Amino acid sequence: MISDARSQARQLPHGLADLFYEQAAVKTELETRLQDTFRGWGYQRIIPPTFEYYATLSTEASPQLEEEMYRFFDREGHILALRPDMTVPTARVIGTRLYDQTLPLRFYYLGSVFRYDEEPQAGRRREFTQAGIELVGAGTAEADAEVVAVAVGALDAMEVPRFQINLGQVAFLKAILAGLGGEALGDPRLENGDLRRIEGAVNRKNDVDLRGVLDDLQIGGRTAEAVAAIPHLYGDAAVLDEARRLATNAEATAAVDQLAAVYELLDRAGVADRVTLDLGEVRSMAYYTGITFHGYAAGLGFDICSGGRYDGLVSHFGADLPAVGFALGLERCMLVARARCAIAPHVVVQGCSDPEAHRLAALARGRGLRVEMDVVGRTGDALIAYGRECGARHIIAASGGGYTLIEPDGARTMSRGELEKEIVTWTP
Amino acid sequence: MDPLIVALPKGRMQDDALDLFAAVGYPCDPEASSGRKLVFDDASGAFRFILAKPADVPIYVEYGAADLGIVGQDVLREGSRDLYEPLGLGFGRCRLVLAGPAEARDRNLRLETGVRIASKYPRLSREYLQQRGLSAEIIPLSGSVELAPAVGLADLLIDLVDTGRTLRENGLVVLATIMESQATLVVNRASHRLRHVAMREIIARLAAEVARRQAAAEVR
C-alpha cells in the first residue's frame, strides 16, 4: 500500500519528514560517531537556540540564504527567524561572550537548521540536521589543515566509502582581482555584480562565459591570463607551481603559499590522497577569505560537506577573530554512509507479575544487551512468536518455578541460578 | 571501470553530439543510436549514452545519474543547476531574444505596465525584465511561442532564434538579444573529482576536436 487514508488526512508540510525505525537509528548512530570524532580532536559542543533575531542570523548571509529563512514576529514586533545554519549563531556566541577566552576556541555543533528551499533535494529537506566544527582564533595553515583533517575523519567515521575533498583558496582569485585597483576588491570598476559574474563563471569552469565577462570588464594582460587559467588549476601539487607562476602580486603568491602549506600538512597527516587541489573552487567568495573545500562521495552527485576560512565573520559580533570550520548535512550523508546499528532487542522477557524477571533483565542490560520486557501479558507460544518477530536471540519465558530459554537452536528449561550463569556469558 | 554516463538531449543536438563523440574516437553503432533505445553504449564500452529531454539533461547530471551531459546554454541558465560547464562545443548556436511585431520597436517598455510576454523560458525572462527594471507579465508556454502575439495571448515573446525564419514568417522582429547560446558540455561536480583521470581525458579530447573544427571554419 503506498498511502493510507489516515496519513493523508494528517499530512506533513511539504519538505518535512518523520524518521523512525532504521533511519532514525542510523541517524542517531551517525550523530554519535560524529560527536566522538569531534570530541576526539578536542572540540566542545555549543548549543545555540533554535531561533533568534533575523538581523543576527542574516549576518553575511547570501541573498539566497536570506530568502530561504523562515521568519516570524514576536509579540513586540521584532523579526525573528529559525536558524538557517549553525555558523552564524556560533560566531555570535564567540564574538559577544567568549572573545576574551584563551585562544583558539574549538566548538562543534549538531542540530536542526531550517531553510525554505524551493524543492528539497538529495536528502536535504526544509528542516535538516547540520553537524560541524568551528576553530576560532587561529589564522594558521595548521588550523586550516586541522579542519580538513577533521572533515576527513568525520566522513571516515560515518563509513562514507569513497570520497574526495576538493580544496581551494579564494584568496588567490581575490588577490588577483584586487590587484586591478590596488585596494582590496575596492576597484570602482569592479562592482559586486561583476564579481559575482566572475565567481559564477569560474565556479562553473565555463571558459566561454569567463572570457565574455573579462572582455566586458575590459580586463586584459596578466590579470586576464591568471583569471582565465584558474578554472583549470586543479589536480595535485603541480597546480601550486602553476598558480605561483600566474600570481600577479605578492598577496596572490602568499595565498598560494598558504594553500601549499595546508596541503603539505595534510600530506604529513596522511590524508593528502583524499584531497584534490582546485583553485577554481570559489563558491561564496564574498563570505570566505581563505581556503574553501567541498567533499564529494561516489554515488552522490551533490557535495557532502563544505567548509573554509571566514576571517571576517566573527568581527560582525565585536571581536576580530580569524575562524575556519566546516559543516555537513546529516540526512545527505545518510544516503551514502555505510555505518549501521542494530535496533532489534537481543532479549525478550516474559515480565508481568514476576519480580525476578526484572532482575534477570537488569543483569542482561548490564552486559550491554537490549532487553525488552513483555508488558501485555504474553505467555507461551504468543511470547515466542512475538520474540521471533522482533528478531530477539534469547526469549525468556516463566515455566513452573523456573524458566524456559528459547534460542534459535532450541528451548531449554532451567532454574533461575542456571539462567543467571547463562546470561553473564551473553554479549551484544 | 564502469563507463562514464553521458546524457544527450533528444532532438536537434543529438546527432551533432554523437558525431562529436565519434570524431574523438567513441563511435556508436548507428542502429543502436537511431532507434527508440534510450540507453546505448559506444563501441569501446567507455561511454554509455542516455537520451533525455533537453531540459532534463542538467537534472540527470546534477544528481549524478549521468556523469556528463550535452545541453544548450539557454536550457542551463533557465534551469540554474549546480554543474561544471567546462566546454562550449560550437554547435547548436542560437540566440535567446525578445521579439514582437515590428511596431513594437517604437514602444518604450519602461513606461508601460501590463505588458504580456510569452516564453518557454520564464526564469530567464523574469531575470531579464528585473535587471532592466521592467514590469511585465510572463506567460509560460511549452511550445510554438510565436503563436501567442498573433492571437493576442501576449504582446511580445522571449524565445530562441536560430535563423530567424520562424519569426519572419509570423511577422515578428527581434527587439533585443538576451543571450547567445551554444551546446555546452556539463559535468557533475562529484564525478569530476572521483573520475578525474577519465574526465580529463575526454574533456581534453573534446576540446581539441572543437578547436580543430573552429580553426577549420575560420580557414573557410
mmCIF file of C-alpha atoms in Angstrom, chain A residues 65-292:
data_model
loop_
_atom_site.group_PDB
_atom_site.id
_atom_site.type_symbol
_atom_site.label_atom_id
_atom_site.label_comp_id
_atom_site.label_asym_id
_atom_site.label_seq_id
_atom_site.Cartn_x
_atom_site.Cartn_y
_atom_site.Cartn_z
ATOM 1 C CA LEU A 65 20.010 32.233 2.128
ATOM 2 C CA GLU A 66 18.200 35.367 3.329
ATOM 3 C CA GLU A 67 15.279 34.465 1.120
ATOM 4 C CA GLU A 68 15.255 30.915 2.424
ATOM 5 C CA MET A 69 14.892 31.844 6.096
ATOM 6 C CA TYR A 70 11.700 31.146 7.984
ATOM 7 C CA ARG A 71 10.799 34.493 9.534
ATOM 8 C CA PHE A 72 8.169 35.458 12.048
ATOM 9 C CA PHE A 73 7.341 38.166 14.603
ATOM 10 C CA ASP A 74 7.373 38.117 18.371
ATOM 11 C CA ARG A 75 4.701 39.994 20.354
ATOM 12 C CA GLU A 76 6.738 43.198 20.356
ATOM 13 C CA GLY A 77 7.005 43.082 16.578
ATOM 14 C CA HIS A 78 10.671 42.079 16.383
ATOM 15 C CA ILE A 79 11.543 39.929 13.407
ATOM 16 C CA LEU A 80 12.796 36.508 14.419
ATOM 17 C CA ALA A 81 13.999 33.650 12.259
ATOM 18 C CA LEU A 82 14.707 29.953 12.564
ATOM 19 C CA ARG A 83 18.448 29.431 12.221
ATOM 20 C CA PRO A 84 19.353 28.557 8.604
ATOM 21 C CA ASP A 85 22.826 27.402 9.663
ATOM 22 C CA MET A 86 24.887 26.960 12.813
ATOM 23 C CA THR A 87 27.957 29.002 11.914
ATOM 24 C CA VAL A 88 26.442 32.436 12.467
ATOM 25 C CA PRO A 89 24.914 31.641 15.898
ATOM 26 C CA THR A 90 28.255 30.117 16.912
ATOM 27 C CA ALA A 91 30.111 33.221 15.704
ATOM 28 C CA ARG A 92 27.682 35.386 17.679
ATOM 29 C CA VAL A 93 28.276 33.477 20.899
ATOM 30 C CA ILE A 94 32.033 33.682 20.443
ATOM 31 C CA GLY A 95 32.096 37.327 19.353
ATOM 32 C CA THR A 96 29.790 38.559 22.118
ATOM 33 C CA ARG A 97 30.590 36.296 25.062
ATOM 34 C CA LEU A 98 33.787 34.318 24.633
ATOM 35 C CA TYR A 99 36.057 36.854 22.927
ATOM 36 C CA ASP A 100 38.475 37.116 25.889
ATOM 37 C CA GLN A 101 38.920 33.404 26.485
ATOM 38 C CA THR A 102 42.209 31.674 25.791
ATOM 39 C CA LEU A 103 42.533 31.070 22.065
ATOM 40 C CA PRO A 104 41.990 29.119 19.967
ATOM 41 C CA LEU A 105 38.423 28.037 20.686
ATOM 42 C CA ARG A 106 37.222 24.708 19.358
ATOM 43 C CA PHE A 107 33.469 24.147 19.124
ATOM 44 C CA TYR A 108 31.282 21.609 17.438
ATOM 45 C CA TYR A 109 27.563 21.790 16.877
ATOM 46 C CA LEU A 110 24.835 19.359 15.949
ATOM 47 C CA GLY A 111 21.247 20.379 15.401
ATOM 48 C CA SER A 112 18.392 21.184 13.079
ATOM 49 C CA VAL A 113 18.571 24.085 10.664
ATOM 50 C CA PHE A 114 15.674 25.392 8.618
ATOM 51 C CA ARG A 115 15.626 26.560 5.039
ATOM 52 C CA TYR A 116 12.731 27.237 2.788
ATOM 53 C CA ASP A 117 14.225 25.580 -0.294
ATOM 54 C CA GLU A 118 12.146 25.616 -3.433
ATOM 55 C CA GLU A 119 12.481 21.873 -3.770
ATOM 56 C CA PRO A 120 14.190 19.737 -1.160
ATOM 57 C CA GLN A 121 16.890 17.650 -2.847
ATOM 58 C CA ALA A 122 19.417 14.896 -2.217
ATOM 59 C CA GLY A 123 18.374 14.250 1.357
ATOM 60 C CA ARG A 124 18.244 17.927 2.249
ATOM 61 C CA ARG A 125 14.789 18.866 3.441
ATOM 62 C CA ARG A 126 13.402 22.118 4.783
ATOM 63 C CA GLU A 127 14.487 21.007 8.210
ATOM 64 C CA PHE A 128 17.796 19.200 8.162
ATOM 65 C CA THR A 129 20.482 18.346 10.665
ATOM 66 C CA GLN A 130 23.770 20.147 10.449
ATOM 67 C CA ALA A 131 26.904 18.964 12.196
ATOM 68 C CA GLY A 132 30.221 20.742 12.057
ATOM 69 C CA ILE A 133 33.071 22.496 13.788
ATOM 70 C CA GLU A 134 34.480 25.984 14.236
ATOM 71 C CA LEU A 135 38.133 26.638 15.048
ATOM 72 C CA VAL A 136 38.321 30.272 16.117
ATOM 73 C CA GLY A 137 41.299 32.441 16.925
ATOM 74 C CA ALA A 138 43.949 30.770 14.779
ATOM 75 C CA GLY A 139 44.737 32.057 11.294
ATOM 76 C CA THR A 140 47.406 29.476 10.579
ATOM 77 C CA ALA A 141 47.788 26.835 7.903
ATOM 78 C CA GLU A 142 47.844 24.352 10.791
ATOM 79 C CA ALA A 143 44.297 25.409 11.740
ATOM 80 C CA ASP A 144 43.139 25.110 8.114
ATOM 81 C CA ALA A 145 44.678 21.644 7.819
ATOM 82 C CA GLU A 146 43.145 20.524 11.108
ATOM 83 C CA VAL A 147 39.636 21.379 9.940
ATOM 84 C CA VAL A 148 40.130 19.499 6.666
ATOM 85 C CA ALA A 149 41.554 16.527 8.573
ATOM 86 C CA VAL A 150 38.587 16.518 10.975
ATOM 87 C CA ALA A 151 36.245 16.563 7.950
ATOM 88 C CA VAL A 152 38.061 13.531 6.531
ATOM 89 C CA GLY A 153 37.832 11.868 9.947
ATOM 90 C CA ALA A 154 34.110 12.611 10.157
ATOM 91 C CA LEU A 155 33.423 11.084 6.726
ATOM 92 C CA ASP A 156 35.516 8.044 7.644
ATOM 93 C CA ALA A 157 33.697 7.690 10.969
ATOM 94 C CA MET A 158 30.381 7.568 9.123
ATOM 95 C CA GLU A 159 31.879 4.968 6.758
ATOM 96 C CA VAL A 160 31.399 7.002 3.606
ATOM 97 C CA PRO A 161 33.067 4.557 1.209
ATOM 98 C CA ARG A 162 34.796 6.672 -1.442
ATOM 99 C CA PHE A 163 35.153 10.412 -1.154
ATOM 100 C CA GLN A 164 37.387 13.263 -2.214
ATOM 101 C CA ILE A 165 37.834 16.677 -0.651
ATOM 102 C CA ASN A 166 38.111 19.448 -3.209
ATOM 103 C CA LEU A 167 40.371 22.061 -1.623
ATOM 104 C CA GLY A 168 40.574 25.607 -2.972
ATOM 105 C CA GLN A 169 41.769 29.034 -1.932
ATOM 106 C CA VAL A 170 39.543 32.034 -2.679
ATOM 107 C CA ALA A 171 42.250 34.450 -1.533
ATOM 108 C CA PHE A 172 44.142 33.705 -4.761
ATOM 109 C CA LEU A 173 41.406 34.964 -7.093
ATOM 110 C CA LYS A 174 40.549 37.789 -4.683
ATOM 111 C CA ALA A 175 44.166 38.974 -4.631
ATOM 112 C CA ILE A 176 44.404 38.897 -8.412
ATOM 113 C CA LEU A 177 41.201 40.907 -8.806
ATOM 114 C CA ALA A 178 42.179 43.293 -6.015
ATOM 115 C CA GLY A 179 45.422 43.925 -7.879
ATOM 116 C CA LEU A 180 43.398 45.673 -10.560
ATOM 117 C CA GLY A 181 42.578 48.631 -8.389
ATOM 118 C CA GLY A 182 45.211 48.313 -5.698
ATOM 119 C CA GLU A 183 42.621 48.166 -2.939
ATOM 120 C CA ALA A 184 41.001 45.004 -1.690
ATOM 121 C CA LEU A 185 38.124 44.495 -4.090
ATOM 122 C CA GLY A 186 37.666 48.259 -3.901
ATOM 123 C CA ASP A 187 38.270 48.903 -7.563
ATOM 124 C CA PRO A 188 35.401 51.125 -8.621
ATOM 125 C CA ARG A 189 35.341 49.312 -11.940
ATOM 126 C CA LEU A 190 34.558 46.043 -10.225
ATOM 127 C CA GLU A 191 31.151 46.109 -8.664
ATOM 128 C CA ASN A 192 29.543 43.315 -6.721
ATOM 129 C CA GLY A 193 27.561 42.155 -9.716
ATOM 130 C CA ASP A 194 30.764 41.902 -11.771
ATOM 131 C CA LEU A 195 32.475 39.897 -9.046
ATOM 132 C CA ARG A 196 29.513 37.557 -8.881
ATOM 133 C CA ARG A 197 29.703 37.070 -12.641
ATOM 134 C CA ILE A 198 33.409 36.215 -12.424
ATOM 135 C CA GLU A 199 32.798 33.940 -9.435
ATOM 136 C CA GLY A 200 29.929 32.217 -11.228
ATOM 137 C CA ALA A 201 31.886 31.566 -14.415
ATOM 138 C CA VAL A 202 34.995 30.324 -12.559
ATOM 139 C CA ASN A 203 32.836 28.160 -10.370
ATOM 140 C CA ARG A 204 31.137 26.512 -13.335
ATOM 141 C CA LYS A 205 34.519 26.192 -15.062
ATOM 142 C CA ASN A 206 32.847 27.906 -18.018
ATOM 143 C CA ASP A 207 35.642 29.382 -20.158
ATOM 144 C CA VAL A 208 33.287 30.943 -22.679
ATOM 145 C CA ASP A 209 31.389 32.901 -20.022
ATOM 146 C CA LEU A 210 34.571 33.798 -18.182
ATOM 147 C CA ARG A 211 36.242 35.284 -21.260
ATOM 148 C CA GLY A 212 32.995 37.121 -22.000
ATOM 149 C CA VAL A 213 32.969 38.681 -18.526
ATOM 150 C CA LEU A 214 36.663 39.614 -18.704
ATOM 151 C CA ASP A 215 36.098 41.253 -22.095
ATOM 152 C CA ASP A 216 33.028 43.113 -20.820
ATOM 153 C CA LEU A 217 35.012 44.457 -17.887
ATOM 154 C CA GLN A 218 37.991 45.244 -20.125
ATOM 155 C CA ILE A 219 40.313 43.176 -18.012
ATOM 156 C CA GLY A 220 43.369 42.142 -20.002
ATOM 157 C CA GLY A 221 47.049 41.324 -19.683
ATOM 158 C CA ARG A 222 48.421 39.134 -16.920
ATOM 159 C CA THR A 223 45.312 39.538 -14.788
ATOM 160 C CA ALA A 224 43.095 38.142 -17.524
ATOM 161 C CA GLU A 225 45.585 35.347 -18.173
ATOM 162 C CA ALA A 226 45.583 34.375 -14.498
ATOM 163 C CA VAL A 227 41.815 34.583 -14.038
ATOM 164 C CA ALA A 228 41.162 32.612 -17.234
ATOM 165 C CA ALA A 229 43.571 29.886 -16.063
ATOM 166 C CA ILE A 230 42.003 29.467 -12.614
ATOM 167 C CA PRO A 231 39.228 27.024 -13.627
ATOM 168 C CA HIS A 232 41.931 24.697 -14.957
ATOM 169 C CA LEU A 233 44.121 24.809 -11.856
ATOM 170 C CA TYR A 234 43.006 21.551 -10.291
ATOM 171 C CA GLY A 235 44.791 18.323 -9.508
ATOM 172 C CA ASP A 236 47.823 17.543 -7.344
ATOM 173 C CA ALA A 237 50.661 19.712 -6.022
ATOM 174 C CA ALA A 238 51.731 20.589 -9.582
ATOM 175 C CA VAL A 239 48.922 23.157 -9.773
ATOM 176 C CA LEU A 240 50.591 25.106 -6.965
ATOM 177 C CA ASP A 241 53.646 25.799 -9.138
ATOM 178 C CA GLU A 242 51.426 26.868 -11.996
ATOM 179 C CA ALA A 243 49.473 29.152 -9.643
ATOM 180 C CA ARG A 244 52.709 30.743 -8.381
ATOM 181 C CA ARG A 245 53.738 31.428 -11.964
ATOM 182 C CA LEU A 246 50.385 33.109 -12.656
ATOM 183 C CA ALA A 247 50.298 35.174 -9.447
ATOM 184 C CA THR A 248 50.164 38.873 -10.312
ATOM 185 C CA ASN A 249 51.076 40.253 -6.892
ATOM 186 C CA ALA A 250 52.547 39.362 -3.511
ATOM 187 C CA GLU A 251 49.131 38.707 -1.946
ATOM 188 C CA ALA A 252 48.306 36.164 -4.637
ATOM 189 C CA THR A 253 51.650 34.439 -4.063
ATOM 190 C CA ALA A 254 51.009 34.423 -0.311
ATOM 191 C CA ALA A 255 47.600 32.829 -0.938
ATOM 192 C CA VAL A 256 49.243 30.020 -2.913
ATOM 193 C CA ASP A 257 51.893 29.585 -0.210
ATOM 194 C CA GLN A 258 49.189 29.217 2.436
ATOM 195 C CA LEU A 259 47.406 26.567 0.367
ATOM 196 C CA ALA A 260 50.721 24.787 -0.247
ATOM 197 C CA ALA A 261 51.404 24.763 3.487
ATOM 198 C CA VAL A 262 47.950 23.293 4.203
ATOM 199 C CA TYR A 263 48.454 20.610 1.571
ATOM 200 C CA GLU A 264 51.892 19.762 2.966
ATOM 201 C CA LEU A 265 50.395 19.385 6.463
ATOM 202 C CA LEU A 266 47.604 17.180 5.128
ATOM 203 C CA ASP A 267 50.218 15.066 3.387
ATOM 204 C CA ARG A 268 52.061 14.634 6.686
ATOM 205 C CA ALA A 269 48.761 13.779 8.384
ATOM 206 C CA GLY A 270 48.356 11.012 5.820
ATOM 207 C CA VAL A 271 45.174 12.320 4.214
ATOM 208 C CA ALA A 272 46.564 14.020 1.084
ATOM 209 C CA ASP A 273 45.252 11.161 -1.078
ATOM 210 C CA ARG A 274 41.723 12.184 -0.053
ATOM 211 C CA VAL A 275 42.332 15.773 -1.153
ATOM 212 C CA THR A 276 42.353 17.315 -4.633
ATOM 213 C CA LEU A 277 43.521 20.888 -5.082
ATOM 214 C CA ASP A 278 41.251 23.175 -7.080
ATOM 215 C CA LEU A 279 41.864 26.911 -7.263
ATOM 216 C CA GLY A 280 38.614 27.181 -9.209
ATOM 217 C CA GLU A 281 36.742 26.233 -6.037
ATOM 218 C CA VAL A 282 35.483 29.768 -5.345
ATOM 219 C CA ARG A 283 31.900 29.422 -4.200
ATOM 220 C CA SER A 284 30.583 32.085 -1.817
ATOM 221 C CA MET A 285 33.613 34.254 -2.467
ATOM 222 C CA ALA A 286 32.102 37.197 -0.584
ATOM 223 C CA TYR A 287 31.944 35.128 2.597
ATOM 224 C CA TYR A 288 35.148 33.087 2.544
ATOM 225 C CA THR A 289 38.556 34.696 2.932
ATOM 226 C CA GLY A 290 40.991 31.790 2.599
ATOM 227 C CA ILE A 291 40.820 28.082 1.960
ATOM 228 C CA THR A 292 37.469 26.559 0.977
#
